[in-house]
CSV table of C-alpha atoms and ligand atoms in Angstrom, one decimal:
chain,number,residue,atom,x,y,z
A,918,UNK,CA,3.0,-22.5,-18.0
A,919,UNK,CA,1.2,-20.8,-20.7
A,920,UNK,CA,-0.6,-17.8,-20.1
A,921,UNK,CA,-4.7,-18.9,-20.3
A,922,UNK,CA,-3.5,-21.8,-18.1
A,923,UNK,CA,-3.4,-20.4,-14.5
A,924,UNK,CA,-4.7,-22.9,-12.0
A,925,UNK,CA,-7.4,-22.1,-9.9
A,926,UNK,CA,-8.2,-24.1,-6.5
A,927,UNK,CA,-12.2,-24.0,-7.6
A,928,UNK,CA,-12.5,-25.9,-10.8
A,929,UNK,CA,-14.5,-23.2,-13.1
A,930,UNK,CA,-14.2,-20.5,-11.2
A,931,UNK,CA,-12.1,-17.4,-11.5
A,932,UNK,CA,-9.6,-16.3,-9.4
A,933,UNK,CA,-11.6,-13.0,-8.4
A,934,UNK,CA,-14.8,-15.0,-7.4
A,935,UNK,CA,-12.6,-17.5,-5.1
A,936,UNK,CA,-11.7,-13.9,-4.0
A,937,UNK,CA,-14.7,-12.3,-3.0
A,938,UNK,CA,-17.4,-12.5,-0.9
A,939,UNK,CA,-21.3,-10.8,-0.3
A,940,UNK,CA,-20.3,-10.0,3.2
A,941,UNK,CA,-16.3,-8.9,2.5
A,942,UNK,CA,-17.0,-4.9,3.1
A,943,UNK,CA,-18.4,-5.6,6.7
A,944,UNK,CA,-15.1,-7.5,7.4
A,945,UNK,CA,-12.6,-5.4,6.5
A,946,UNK,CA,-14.6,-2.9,8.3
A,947,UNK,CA,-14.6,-5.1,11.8
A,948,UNK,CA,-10.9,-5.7,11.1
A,949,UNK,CA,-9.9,-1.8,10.8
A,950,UNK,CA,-12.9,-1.0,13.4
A,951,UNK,CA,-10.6,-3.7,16.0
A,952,UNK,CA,-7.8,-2.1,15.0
A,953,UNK,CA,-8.3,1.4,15.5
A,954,UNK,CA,-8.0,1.6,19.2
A,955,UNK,CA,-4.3,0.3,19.2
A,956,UNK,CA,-1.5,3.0,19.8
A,957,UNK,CA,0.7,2.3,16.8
A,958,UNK,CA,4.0,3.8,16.0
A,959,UNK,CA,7.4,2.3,13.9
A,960,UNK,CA,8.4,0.8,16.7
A,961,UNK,CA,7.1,-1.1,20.2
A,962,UNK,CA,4.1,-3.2,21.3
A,963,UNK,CA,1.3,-1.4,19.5
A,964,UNK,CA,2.8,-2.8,16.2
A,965,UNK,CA,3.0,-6.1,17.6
A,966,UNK,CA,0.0,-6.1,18.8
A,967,UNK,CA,-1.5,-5.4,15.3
A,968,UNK,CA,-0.1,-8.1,13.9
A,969,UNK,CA,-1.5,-10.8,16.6
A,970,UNK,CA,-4.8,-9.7,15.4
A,971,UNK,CA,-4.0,-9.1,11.7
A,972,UNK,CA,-2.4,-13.4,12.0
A,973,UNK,CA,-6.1,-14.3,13.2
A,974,UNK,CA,-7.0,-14.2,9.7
A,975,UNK,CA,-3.5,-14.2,7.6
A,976,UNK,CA,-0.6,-16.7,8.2
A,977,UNK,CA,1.3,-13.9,9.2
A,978,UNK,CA,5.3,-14.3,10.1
A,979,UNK,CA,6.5,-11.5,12.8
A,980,UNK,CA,9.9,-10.5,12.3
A,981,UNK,CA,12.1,-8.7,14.8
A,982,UNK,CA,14.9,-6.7,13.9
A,983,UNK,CA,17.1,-5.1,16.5
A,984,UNK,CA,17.8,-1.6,17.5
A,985,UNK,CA,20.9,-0.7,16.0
A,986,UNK,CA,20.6,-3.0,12.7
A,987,UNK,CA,22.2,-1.1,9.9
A,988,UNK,CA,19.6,-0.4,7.6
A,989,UNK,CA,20.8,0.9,3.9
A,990,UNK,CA,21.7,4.2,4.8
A,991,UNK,CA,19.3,3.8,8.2
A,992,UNK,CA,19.2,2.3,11.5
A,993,UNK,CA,16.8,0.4,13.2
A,994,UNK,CA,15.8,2.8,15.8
A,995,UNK,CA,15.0,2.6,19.9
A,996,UNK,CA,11.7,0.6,20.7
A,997,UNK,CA,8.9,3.0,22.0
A,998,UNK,CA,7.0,2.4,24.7
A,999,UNK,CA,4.1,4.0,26.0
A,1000,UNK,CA,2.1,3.4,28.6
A,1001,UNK,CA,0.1,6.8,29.6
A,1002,UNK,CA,0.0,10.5,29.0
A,1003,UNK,CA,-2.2,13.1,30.5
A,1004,UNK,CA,-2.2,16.9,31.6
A,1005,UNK,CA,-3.6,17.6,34.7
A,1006,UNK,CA,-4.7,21.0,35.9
A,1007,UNK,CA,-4.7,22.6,39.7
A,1008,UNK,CA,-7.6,20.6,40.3
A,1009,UNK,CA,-5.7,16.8,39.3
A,1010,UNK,CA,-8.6,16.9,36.7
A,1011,UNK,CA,-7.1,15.2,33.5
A,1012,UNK,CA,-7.4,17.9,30.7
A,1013,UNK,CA,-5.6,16.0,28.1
A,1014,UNK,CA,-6.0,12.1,28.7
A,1015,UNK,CA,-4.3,9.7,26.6
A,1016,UNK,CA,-6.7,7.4,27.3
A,1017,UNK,CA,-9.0,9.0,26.0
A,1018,UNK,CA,-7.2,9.4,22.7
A,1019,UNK,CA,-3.8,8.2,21.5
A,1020,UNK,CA,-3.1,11.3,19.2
A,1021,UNK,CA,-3.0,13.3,22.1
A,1022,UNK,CA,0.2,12.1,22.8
A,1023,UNK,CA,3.2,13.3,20.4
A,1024,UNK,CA,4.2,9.9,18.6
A,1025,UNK,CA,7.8,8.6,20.1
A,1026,UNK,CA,7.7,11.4,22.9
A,1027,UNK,CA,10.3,10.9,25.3
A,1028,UNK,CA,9.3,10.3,28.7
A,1029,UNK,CA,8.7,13.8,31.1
A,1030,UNK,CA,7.1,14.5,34.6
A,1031,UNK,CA,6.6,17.9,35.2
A,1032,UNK,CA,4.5,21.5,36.4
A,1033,UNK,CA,4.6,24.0,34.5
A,1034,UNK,CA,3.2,27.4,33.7
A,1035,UNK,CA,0.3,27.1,30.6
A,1036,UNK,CA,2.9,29.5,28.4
A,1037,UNK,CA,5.8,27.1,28.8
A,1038,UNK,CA,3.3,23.9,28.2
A,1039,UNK,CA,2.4,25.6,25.0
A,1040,UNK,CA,5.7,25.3,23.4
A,1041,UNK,CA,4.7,21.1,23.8
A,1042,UNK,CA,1.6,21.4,22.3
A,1043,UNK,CA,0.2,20.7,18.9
A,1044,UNK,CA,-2.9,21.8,17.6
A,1045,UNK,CA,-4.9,23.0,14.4
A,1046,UNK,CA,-5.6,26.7,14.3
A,1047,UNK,CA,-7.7,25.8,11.1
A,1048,UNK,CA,-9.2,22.8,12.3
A,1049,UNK,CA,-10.0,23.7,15.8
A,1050,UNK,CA,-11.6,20.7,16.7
A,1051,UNK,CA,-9.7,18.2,15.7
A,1052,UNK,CA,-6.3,16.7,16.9
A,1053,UNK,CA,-3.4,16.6,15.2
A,1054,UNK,CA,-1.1,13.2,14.2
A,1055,UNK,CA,2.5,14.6,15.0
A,1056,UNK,CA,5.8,12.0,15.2
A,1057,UNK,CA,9.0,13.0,16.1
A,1058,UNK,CA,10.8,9.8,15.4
A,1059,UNK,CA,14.4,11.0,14.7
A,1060,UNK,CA,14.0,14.2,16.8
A,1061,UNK,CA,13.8,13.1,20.7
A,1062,UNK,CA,11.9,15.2,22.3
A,1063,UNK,CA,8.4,15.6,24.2
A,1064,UNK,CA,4.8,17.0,23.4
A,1065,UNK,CA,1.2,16.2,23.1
A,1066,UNK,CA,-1.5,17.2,20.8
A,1067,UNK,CA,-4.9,18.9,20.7
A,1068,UNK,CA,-7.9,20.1,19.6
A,1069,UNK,CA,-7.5,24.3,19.4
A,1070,UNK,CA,-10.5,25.1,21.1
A,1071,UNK,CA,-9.5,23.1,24.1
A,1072,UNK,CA,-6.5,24.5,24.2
A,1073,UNK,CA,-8.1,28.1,24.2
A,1074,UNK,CA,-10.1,27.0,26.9
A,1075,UNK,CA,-7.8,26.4,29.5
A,1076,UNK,CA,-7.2,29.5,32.0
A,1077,UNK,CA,-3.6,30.2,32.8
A,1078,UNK,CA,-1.9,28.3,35.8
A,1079,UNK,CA,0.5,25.3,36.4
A,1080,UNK,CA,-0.2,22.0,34.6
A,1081,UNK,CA,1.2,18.5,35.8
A,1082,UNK,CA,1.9,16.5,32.9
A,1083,UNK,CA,3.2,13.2,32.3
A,1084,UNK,CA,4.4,11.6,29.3
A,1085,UNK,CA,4.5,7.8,30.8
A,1086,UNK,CA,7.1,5.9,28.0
A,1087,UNK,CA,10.2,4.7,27.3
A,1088,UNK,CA,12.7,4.8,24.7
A,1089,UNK,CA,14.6,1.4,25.0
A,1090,UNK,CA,16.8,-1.1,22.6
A,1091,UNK,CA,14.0,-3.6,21.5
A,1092,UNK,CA,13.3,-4.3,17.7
A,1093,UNK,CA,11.2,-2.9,14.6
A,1094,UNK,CA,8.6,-5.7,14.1
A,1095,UNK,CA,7.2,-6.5,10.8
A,1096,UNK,CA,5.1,-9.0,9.0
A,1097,UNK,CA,5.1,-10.6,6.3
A,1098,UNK,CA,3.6,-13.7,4.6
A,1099,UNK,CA,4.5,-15.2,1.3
A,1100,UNK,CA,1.9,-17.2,-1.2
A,1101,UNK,CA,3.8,-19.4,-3.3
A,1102,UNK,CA,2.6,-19.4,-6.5
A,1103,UNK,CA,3.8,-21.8,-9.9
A,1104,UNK,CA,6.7,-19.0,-10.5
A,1105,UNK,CA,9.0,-17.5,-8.2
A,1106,UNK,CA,8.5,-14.0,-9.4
A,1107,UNK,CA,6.7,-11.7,-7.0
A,1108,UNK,CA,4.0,-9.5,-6.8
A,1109,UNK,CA,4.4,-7.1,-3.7
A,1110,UNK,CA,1.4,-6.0,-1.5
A,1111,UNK,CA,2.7,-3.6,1.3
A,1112,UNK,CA,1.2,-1.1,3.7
A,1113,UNK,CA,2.4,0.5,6.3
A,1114,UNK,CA,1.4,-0.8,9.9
A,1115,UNK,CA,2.8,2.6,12.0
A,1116,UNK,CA,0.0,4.9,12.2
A,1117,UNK,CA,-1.9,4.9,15.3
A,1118,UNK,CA,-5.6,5.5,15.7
A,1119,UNK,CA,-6.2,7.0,12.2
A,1120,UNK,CA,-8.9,4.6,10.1
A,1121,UNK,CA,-8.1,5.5,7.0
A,1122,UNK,CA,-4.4,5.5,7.5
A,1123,UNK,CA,-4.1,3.2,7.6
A,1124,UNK,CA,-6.7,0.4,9.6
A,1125,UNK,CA,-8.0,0.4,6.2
A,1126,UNK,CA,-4.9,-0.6,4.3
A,1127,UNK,CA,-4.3,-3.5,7.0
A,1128,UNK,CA,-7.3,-4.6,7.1
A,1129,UNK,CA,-7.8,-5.0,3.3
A,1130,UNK,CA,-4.7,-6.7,2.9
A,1131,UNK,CA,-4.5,-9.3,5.8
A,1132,UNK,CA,-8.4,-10.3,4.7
A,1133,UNK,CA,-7.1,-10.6,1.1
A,1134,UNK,CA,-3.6,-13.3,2.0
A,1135,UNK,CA,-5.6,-15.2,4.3
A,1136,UNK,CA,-8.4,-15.7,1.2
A,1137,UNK,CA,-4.9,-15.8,-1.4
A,1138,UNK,CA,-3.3,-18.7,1.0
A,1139,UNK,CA,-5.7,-21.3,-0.6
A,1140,UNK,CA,-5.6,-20.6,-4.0
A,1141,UNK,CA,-3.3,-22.1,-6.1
A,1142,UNK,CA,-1.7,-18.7,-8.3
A,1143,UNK,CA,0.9,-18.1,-11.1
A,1144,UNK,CA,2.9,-15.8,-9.1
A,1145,UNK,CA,4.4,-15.7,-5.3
A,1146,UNK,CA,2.3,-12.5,-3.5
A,1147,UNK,CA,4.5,-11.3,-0.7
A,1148,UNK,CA,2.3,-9.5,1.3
A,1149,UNK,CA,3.9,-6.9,3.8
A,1150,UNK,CA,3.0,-5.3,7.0
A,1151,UNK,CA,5.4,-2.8,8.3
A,1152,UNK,CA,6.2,0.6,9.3
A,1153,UNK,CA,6.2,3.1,7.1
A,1154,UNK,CA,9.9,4.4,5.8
A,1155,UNK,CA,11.7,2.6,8.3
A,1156,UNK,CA,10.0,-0.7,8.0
A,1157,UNK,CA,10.2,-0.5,3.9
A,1158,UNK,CA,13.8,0.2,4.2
A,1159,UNK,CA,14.3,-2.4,6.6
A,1160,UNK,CA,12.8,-5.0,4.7
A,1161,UNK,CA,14.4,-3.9,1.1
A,1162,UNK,CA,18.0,-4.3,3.3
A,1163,UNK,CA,17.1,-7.8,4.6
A,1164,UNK,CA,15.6,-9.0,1.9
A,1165,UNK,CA,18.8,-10.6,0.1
A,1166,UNK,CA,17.4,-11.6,-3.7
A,1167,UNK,CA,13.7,-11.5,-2.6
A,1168,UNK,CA,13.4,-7.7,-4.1
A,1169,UNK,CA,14.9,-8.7,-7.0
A,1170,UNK,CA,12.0,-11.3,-7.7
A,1171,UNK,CA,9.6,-8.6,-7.4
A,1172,UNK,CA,8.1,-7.8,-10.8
A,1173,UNK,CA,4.8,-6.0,-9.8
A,1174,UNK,CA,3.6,-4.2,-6.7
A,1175,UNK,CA,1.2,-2.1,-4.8
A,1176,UNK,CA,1.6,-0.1,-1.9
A,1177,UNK,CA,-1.9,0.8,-0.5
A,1178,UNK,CA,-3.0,3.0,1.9
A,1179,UNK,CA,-6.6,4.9,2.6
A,1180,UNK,CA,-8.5,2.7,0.8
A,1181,UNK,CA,-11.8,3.1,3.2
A,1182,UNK,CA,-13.1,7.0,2.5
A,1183,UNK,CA,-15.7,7.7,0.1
A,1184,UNK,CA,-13.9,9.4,-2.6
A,1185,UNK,CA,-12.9,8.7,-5.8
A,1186,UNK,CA,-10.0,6.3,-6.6
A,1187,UNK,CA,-6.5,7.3,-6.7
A,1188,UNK,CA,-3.2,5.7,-8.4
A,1189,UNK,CA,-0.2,6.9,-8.1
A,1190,UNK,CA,2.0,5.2,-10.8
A,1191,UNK,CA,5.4,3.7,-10.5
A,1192,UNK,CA,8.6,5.6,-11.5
A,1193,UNK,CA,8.9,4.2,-15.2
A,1194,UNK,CA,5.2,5.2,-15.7
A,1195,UNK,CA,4.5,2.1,-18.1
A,1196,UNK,CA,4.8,-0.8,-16.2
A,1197,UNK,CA,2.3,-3.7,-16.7
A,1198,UNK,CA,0.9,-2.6,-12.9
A,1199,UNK,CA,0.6,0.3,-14.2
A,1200,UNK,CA,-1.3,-0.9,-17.3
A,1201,UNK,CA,-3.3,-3.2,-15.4
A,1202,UNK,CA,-4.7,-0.2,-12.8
A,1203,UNK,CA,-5.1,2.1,-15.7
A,1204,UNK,CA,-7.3,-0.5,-17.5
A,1205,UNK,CA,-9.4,-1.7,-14.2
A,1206,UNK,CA,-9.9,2.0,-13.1
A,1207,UNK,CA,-10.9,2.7,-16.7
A,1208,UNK,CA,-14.8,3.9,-16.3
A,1209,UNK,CA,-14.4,4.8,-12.2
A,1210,UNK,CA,-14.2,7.6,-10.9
A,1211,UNK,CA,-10.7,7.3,-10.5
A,1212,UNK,CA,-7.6,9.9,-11.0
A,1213,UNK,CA,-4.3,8.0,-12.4
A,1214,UNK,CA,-1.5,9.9,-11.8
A,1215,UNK,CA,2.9,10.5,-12.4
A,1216,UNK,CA,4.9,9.3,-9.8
A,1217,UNK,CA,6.5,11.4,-7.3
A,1218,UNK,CA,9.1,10.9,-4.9
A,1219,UNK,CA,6.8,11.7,-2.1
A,1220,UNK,CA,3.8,9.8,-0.2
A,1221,UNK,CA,4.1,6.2,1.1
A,1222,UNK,CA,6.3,3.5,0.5
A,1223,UNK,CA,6.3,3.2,-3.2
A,1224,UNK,CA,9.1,5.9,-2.4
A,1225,UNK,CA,11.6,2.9,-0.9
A,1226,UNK,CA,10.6,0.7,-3.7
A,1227,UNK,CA,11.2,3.0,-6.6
A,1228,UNK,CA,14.3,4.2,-5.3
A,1229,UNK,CA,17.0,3.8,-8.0
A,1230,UNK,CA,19.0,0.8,-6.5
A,1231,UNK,CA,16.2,-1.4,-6.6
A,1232,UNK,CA,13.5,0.4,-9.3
A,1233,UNK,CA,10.8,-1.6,-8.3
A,1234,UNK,CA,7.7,-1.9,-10.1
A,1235,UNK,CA,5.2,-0.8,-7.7
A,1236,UNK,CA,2.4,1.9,-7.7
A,1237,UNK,CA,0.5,3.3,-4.6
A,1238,UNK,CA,-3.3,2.5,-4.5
A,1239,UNK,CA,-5.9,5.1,-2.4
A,1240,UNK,CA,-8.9,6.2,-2.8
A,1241,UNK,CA,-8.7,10.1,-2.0
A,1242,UNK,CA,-5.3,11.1,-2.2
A,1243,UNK,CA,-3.1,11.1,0.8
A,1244,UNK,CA,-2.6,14.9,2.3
A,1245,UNK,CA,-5.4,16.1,-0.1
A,1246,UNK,CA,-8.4,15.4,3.0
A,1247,UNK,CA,-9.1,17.5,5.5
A,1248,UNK,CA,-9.7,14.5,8.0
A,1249,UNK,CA,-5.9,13.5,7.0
A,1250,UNK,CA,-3.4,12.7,9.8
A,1251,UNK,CA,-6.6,13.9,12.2
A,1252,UNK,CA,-8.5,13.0,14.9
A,1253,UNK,CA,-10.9,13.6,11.7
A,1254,UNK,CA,-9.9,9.8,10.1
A,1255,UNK,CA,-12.3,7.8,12.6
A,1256,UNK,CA,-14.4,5.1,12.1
A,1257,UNK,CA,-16.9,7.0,10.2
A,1258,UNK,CA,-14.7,8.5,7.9
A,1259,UNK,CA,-14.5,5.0,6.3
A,1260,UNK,CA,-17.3,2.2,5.5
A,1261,UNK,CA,-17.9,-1.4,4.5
A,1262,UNK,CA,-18.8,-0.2,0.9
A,1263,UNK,CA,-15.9,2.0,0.1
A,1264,UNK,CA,-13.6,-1.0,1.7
A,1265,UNK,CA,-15.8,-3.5,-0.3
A,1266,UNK,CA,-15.0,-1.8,-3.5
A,1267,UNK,CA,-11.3,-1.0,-2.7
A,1268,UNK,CA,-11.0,-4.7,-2.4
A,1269,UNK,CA,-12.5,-5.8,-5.7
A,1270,UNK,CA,-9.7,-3.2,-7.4
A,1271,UNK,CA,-6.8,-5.0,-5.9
A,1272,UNK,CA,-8.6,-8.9,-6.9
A,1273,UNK,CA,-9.3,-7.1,-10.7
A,1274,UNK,CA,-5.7,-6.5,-10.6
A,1275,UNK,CA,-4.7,-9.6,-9.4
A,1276,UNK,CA,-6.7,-11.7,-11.6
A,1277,UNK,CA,-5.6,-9.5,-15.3
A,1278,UNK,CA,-2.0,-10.3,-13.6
A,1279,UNK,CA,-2.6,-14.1,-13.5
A,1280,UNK,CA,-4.9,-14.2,-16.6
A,1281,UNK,CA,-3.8,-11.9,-19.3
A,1282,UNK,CA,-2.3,-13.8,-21.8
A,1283,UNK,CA,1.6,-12.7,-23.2
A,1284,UNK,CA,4.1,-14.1,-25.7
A,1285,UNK,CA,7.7,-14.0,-26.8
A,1286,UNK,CA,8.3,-12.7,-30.6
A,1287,UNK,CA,10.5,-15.6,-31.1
A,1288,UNK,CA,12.4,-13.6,-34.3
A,1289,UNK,CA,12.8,-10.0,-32.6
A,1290,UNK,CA,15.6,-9.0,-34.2
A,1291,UNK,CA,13.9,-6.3,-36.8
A,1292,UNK,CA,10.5,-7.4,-38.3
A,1293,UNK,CA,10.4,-11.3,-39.8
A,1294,UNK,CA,9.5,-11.4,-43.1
A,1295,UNK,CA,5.5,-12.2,-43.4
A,1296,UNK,CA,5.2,-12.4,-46.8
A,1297,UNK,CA,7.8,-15.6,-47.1
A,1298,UNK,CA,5.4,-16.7,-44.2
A,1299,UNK,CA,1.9,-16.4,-46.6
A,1300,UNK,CA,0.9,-14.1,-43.6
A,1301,UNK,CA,-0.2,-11.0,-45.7
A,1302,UNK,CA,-1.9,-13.8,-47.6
A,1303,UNK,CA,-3.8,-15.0,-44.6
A,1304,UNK,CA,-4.9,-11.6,-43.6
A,1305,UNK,CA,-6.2,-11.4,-47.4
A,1306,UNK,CA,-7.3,-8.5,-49.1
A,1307,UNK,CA,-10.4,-7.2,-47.6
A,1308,UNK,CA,-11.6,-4.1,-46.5
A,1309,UNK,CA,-10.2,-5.3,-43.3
A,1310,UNK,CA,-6.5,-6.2,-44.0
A,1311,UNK,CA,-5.1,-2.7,-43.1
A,1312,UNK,CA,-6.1,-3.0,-39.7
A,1313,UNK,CA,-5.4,-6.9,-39.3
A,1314,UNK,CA,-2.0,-6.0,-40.7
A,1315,UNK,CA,-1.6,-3.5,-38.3
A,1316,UNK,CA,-2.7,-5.9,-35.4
A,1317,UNK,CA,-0.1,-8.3,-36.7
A,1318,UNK,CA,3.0,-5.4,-36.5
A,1319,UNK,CA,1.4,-4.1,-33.3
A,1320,UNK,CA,1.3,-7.7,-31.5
A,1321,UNK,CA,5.1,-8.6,-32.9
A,1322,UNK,CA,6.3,-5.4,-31.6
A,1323,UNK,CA,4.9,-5.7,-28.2
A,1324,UNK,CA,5.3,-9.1,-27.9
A,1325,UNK,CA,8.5,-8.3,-25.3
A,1326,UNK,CA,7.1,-10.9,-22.5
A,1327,UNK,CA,5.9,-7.6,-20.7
A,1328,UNK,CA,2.9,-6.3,-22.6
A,1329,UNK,CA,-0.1,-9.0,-22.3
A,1330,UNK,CA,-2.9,-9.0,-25.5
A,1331,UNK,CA,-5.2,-6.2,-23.2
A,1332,UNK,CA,-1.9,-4.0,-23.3
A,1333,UNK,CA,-1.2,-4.5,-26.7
A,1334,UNK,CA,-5.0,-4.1,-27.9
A,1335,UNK,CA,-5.2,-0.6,-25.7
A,1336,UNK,CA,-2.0,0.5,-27.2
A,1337,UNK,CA,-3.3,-0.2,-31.1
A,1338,UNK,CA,-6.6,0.9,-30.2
A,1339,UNK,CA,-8.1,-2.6,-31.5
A,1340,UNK,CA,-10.4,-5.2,-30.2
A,1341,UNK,CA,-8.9,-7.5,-28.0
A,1342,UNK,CA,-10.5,-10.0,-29.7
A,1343,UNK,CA,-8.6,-8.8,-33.3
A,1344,UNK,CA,-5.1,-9.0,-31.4
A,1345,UNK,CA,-6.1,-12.6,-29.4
A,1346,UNK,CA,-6.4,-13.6,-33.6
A,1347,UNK,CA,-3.6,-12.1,-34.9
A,1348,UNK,CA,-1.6,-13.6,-31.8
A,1349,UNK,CA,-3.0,-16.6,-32.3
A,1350,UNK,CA,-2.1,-17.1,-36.2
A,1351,UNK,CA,1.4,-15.4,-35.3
A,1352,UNK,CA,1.7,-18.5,-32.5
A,1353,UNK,CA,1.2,-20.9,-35.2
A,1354,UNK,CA,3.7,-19.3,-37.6
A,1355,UNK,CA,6.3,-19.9,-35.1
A,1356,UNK,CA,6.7,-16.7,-34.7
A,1357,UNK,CA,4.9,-16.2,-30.7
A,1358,UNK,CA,5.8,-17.9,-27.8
A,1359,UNK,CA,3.2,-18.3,-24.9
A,1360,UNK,CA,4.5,-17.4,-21.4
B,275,ZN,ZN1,0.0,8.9,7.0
C-alpha cells in the first residue's frame, strides 16, 4: 500500500475530519464528568465499572486477570473492595464521610473498626499542610495498611476525644481488569493508545485521558486505517505491566505509541518524548505541536506508563501526551483536580492533537532507498543533469542526498524536509524524480 493511498471510509474526506466533530469538547467532558464519581483504584469494581460506561461508546473487551498471575517481575495483586469509610466523633456525627468524597479514604486501605484517641487517629491521616484545603490522593498498594485523607483545616478543627472509624473494604483474590479494543487497520503494525484507568475521583487524572480515548476508538472503529490502533484502558504500573506480559507478539507489532494523561486543564501542551528521542512519534508531535504553546521534552524514567513501554526488553516507541505536566500543578493528585479544573475546550483541543497525529501517521508519505549501500551514483543516472545548473541546483542537490539518506522506511518526506530545512514540496520532487530513477520505493 503506498503511502498517499490510505483509505478512508468517507470518500474525499480526511481521516481527521471523519474524526472530529463541532460538539466533541462537550462529550468528552460528559464522559469524564460521568466518570468522576466512580471510586477507582488498580484493582476491584470501580475499574470495572469504568469500563461498562467507557464500552457505551467504544467496543471495549474487559479482561480479567487473576490475583496471583505472574506478571514480569510482578504479580497481579488482591482485588479491593470498598464499600464505606467514615470517622465519627462522640456525637456519631460523620466528620470524615466517604461518601462524601472518595479521596478521603486511603486508596487499597485495609479494612479497620475502631475508637481511638484524635493523637493515635492522626498517625492514619493524610493531609496538606500547604494546601490546607484540599485532600490528598494517597495509595498504598504494596504496603497493607489503613488511613484516610483530609483537608488540613478540618483536621485542625477537630477538638481532642475518641473517634469511631470505619474503613468498610476488603482485600480478596479477584482479578486486575483491563480493557482493550483493537482497530484493524490494512497492516498489522500497531499504534498504541494507553491511559491509565486507576485513579479515582481526580478529572484530570485521569477522567480526561479515558474519556478522550474511548470517544476517539469508538469514532476510529468505522474508519478504514493503514495501521491496527490498540487502544488500552488499564491501571497504571500494574495494568501496563500486565498487559506487556500477556501480550505474546502483540508488543512487538507496536511501532508508535502514546500514553496520555491530563489532557483536560487549561495549560499549555506537554510531550514527553520516547526513550530514543527520534522516533517518527516523536517527529510527528514535535511537528503538530510546532506553533502551540506546547513544551516538548527528554524522556525520563519517571511519570505514567511510557515508563513500562520504554523499558529496555521491549523499547517501545511511545511518548506521553498532557497538557500541564503531571506533578507540576498544584491541583495534582488533589481534591483540587475536579470538574472545573478541566473543560470542553481544553479536551476539544487535546483531541484534535491526537487525530493531527494520527492522520501525519496514516498520511505522510515514506520510501525505501532501494541502493543503500553508500550513495548510488547520480551522475551515471543523468540526475545532476536533471537538477541542471541553476541558481537552484545546490539546494535541489542537497534535497536529493537528504531524501536518499533518510529514505530508511522510518523518516516520511515532512521528516526529511524538517531535518534539511527545505520545503516539503522540494523534497516531495526530489522524491519523486528519485522514485522514477528506481532508486525510491513507496511504502
Ligand atoms: Zn496520577
Amino acid at each position: 500500500m503506498s503511502g498517499d493511498s490510505a483509505a478512508h471510509s468517507v470518500p474525499g474526506a480526511s481521516l481527521a475530519a471523519s474524526l472530529d466533530s463541532d460538539g466533541i469538547g462537550g462529550a468528552i467532558y460528559a464522559l469524564a464528568a460521568e466518570l468522576y464519581p466512580i471510586c477507582r483504584s488498580i484493582t476491584g469494581g470501580g475499574v470495572r465499572e469504568t469500563l461498562r460506561i467507557l464500552s457505551q461508546h467504544a467496543p471495549i473487551v474487559q479482561h480479567e486477570v487473576p490475583t496471583g498471575t505472574p506478571v514480569l517481575d510482578w504479580t497481579v495483586p488482591k482485588e479491593w473492595v470498598i464499600r464505606d469509610a467514615w470517622i465519627k466523633n462522640a456525637a456519631g456525627e460523620r466528620v470524615v464521610d466517604f461518601q462524601k468524597h472518595n479521596l478521603h479514604v486511603l486508596n487499597y486501605s485495609t479494612p479497620i473498626r475502631a475508637t481511638l484517641p484524635l493523637a493515635e487517629l492522626k498517625k492514619n491521616i493524610f493531609t496538606l499542610p500547604e494546601q490546607p484545603d484540599l485532600i490528598p490522593y494517597r495509595t498504598s498498594y504494596y504496603n497493607e495498611r489503613w488511613g484516610f485523607c483530609m483537608a488540613q483545616r478540618s483536621l485542625d478543627a477537630l477538638p481532642d476525644g475518641e473517634y469511631e472509624v470505619c474503613v468498610d473494604s476488603d482485600l480478596k483474590d479477584g482479578s486486575l481488569t483491563y480493557g482493550e479494543f483493537v482497530h484493524r487497520g490494512a497492516s498489522e503494525e500497531e499504534v498504541l493508545l494507553s491511559v491509565h484507568t486507576c485513579h479515582p475521583s481526580l478529572a484530570n487524572d485521569n477522567c480526561s485521558g479515558m474519556a478522550l480515548l474511548a470517544l476517539l476508538a469508538g469514532r476510529m472503529a468505522g474508519l478504514k486505517t493503514r495501521y491496527t490502533y490498540r487502544f488500552l484502558f488499564a491501571p497504571g504500573t500494574i495494568g501496563a505491566i500486565t498487559w506487556l506480559a500477556l501480550s505474546g507478539d502483540a508488543a512487538k507489532r507496536i511501532k508508535h505509541g502514546l500514553v496520555m494523561s491530563c489532557v483536560g486543564d487549561r495549560g499549555g501542551f506537554t510531550y514527553k518524548r520516547t526513550k530514543r528521542g527520534n522516533a517518527r512519534i516523536d517527529r510527528v508531535m514535535s511537528r503538530v505541536l510546532r506553533g502551540r504553546d506546547a513544551n516538548v521534552i527528554d524522556f525520563f524514567p519517571y511519570g505514567y506508563d511510557e515508563r513500562q513501554y520504554n523499558s529496555p526488553g521491549f523499547d517501545l516507541d511511545v511518548g506521553l501526551f498532557q497538557r500541564t505536566q503531571f506533578a507540576t500543578f498544584p491541583e495534582y493528585h488533589t481534591s483540587g483536580d475536579n470538574l472545573d479544573f478541566i473543560d470542553a475546550a481544553s479536551l476539544a483541543e487535546s483531541y484534535r492533537v491526537v487525530v493531527a497525529v494520527i492522520e501525519a501517521l496514516e498520511t505522510e508519505r515514506r520510501y525505501l532507498n532501494t541502493s543503500p549501500h553508500g550513495e548510488p551514483q547520480l551522475g551515471r543516472r543523468g540526475l545532476y543533469a536533471a537538477i541542471g545548473g541553476d541558481k537552484d541546483s545546490y539546494a535541489k542537490s542537497m534535497a536529493m542526498l537528504w531524501v536518499l539518506n533518510l529514505s530508511d522506511g522510518d523518516h516520511s518526506l515532512q521528516d526529511i524536509a524538517d531535518r534539511a530545512g527545505a520545503e516539503l514540496a522540494v523534497i516531495e520532487e526530489t522524491a519523486l524524480l528519485l522514485e522514477r530513477a528506481g532508486l525510491l520505493k513507496a511504502l
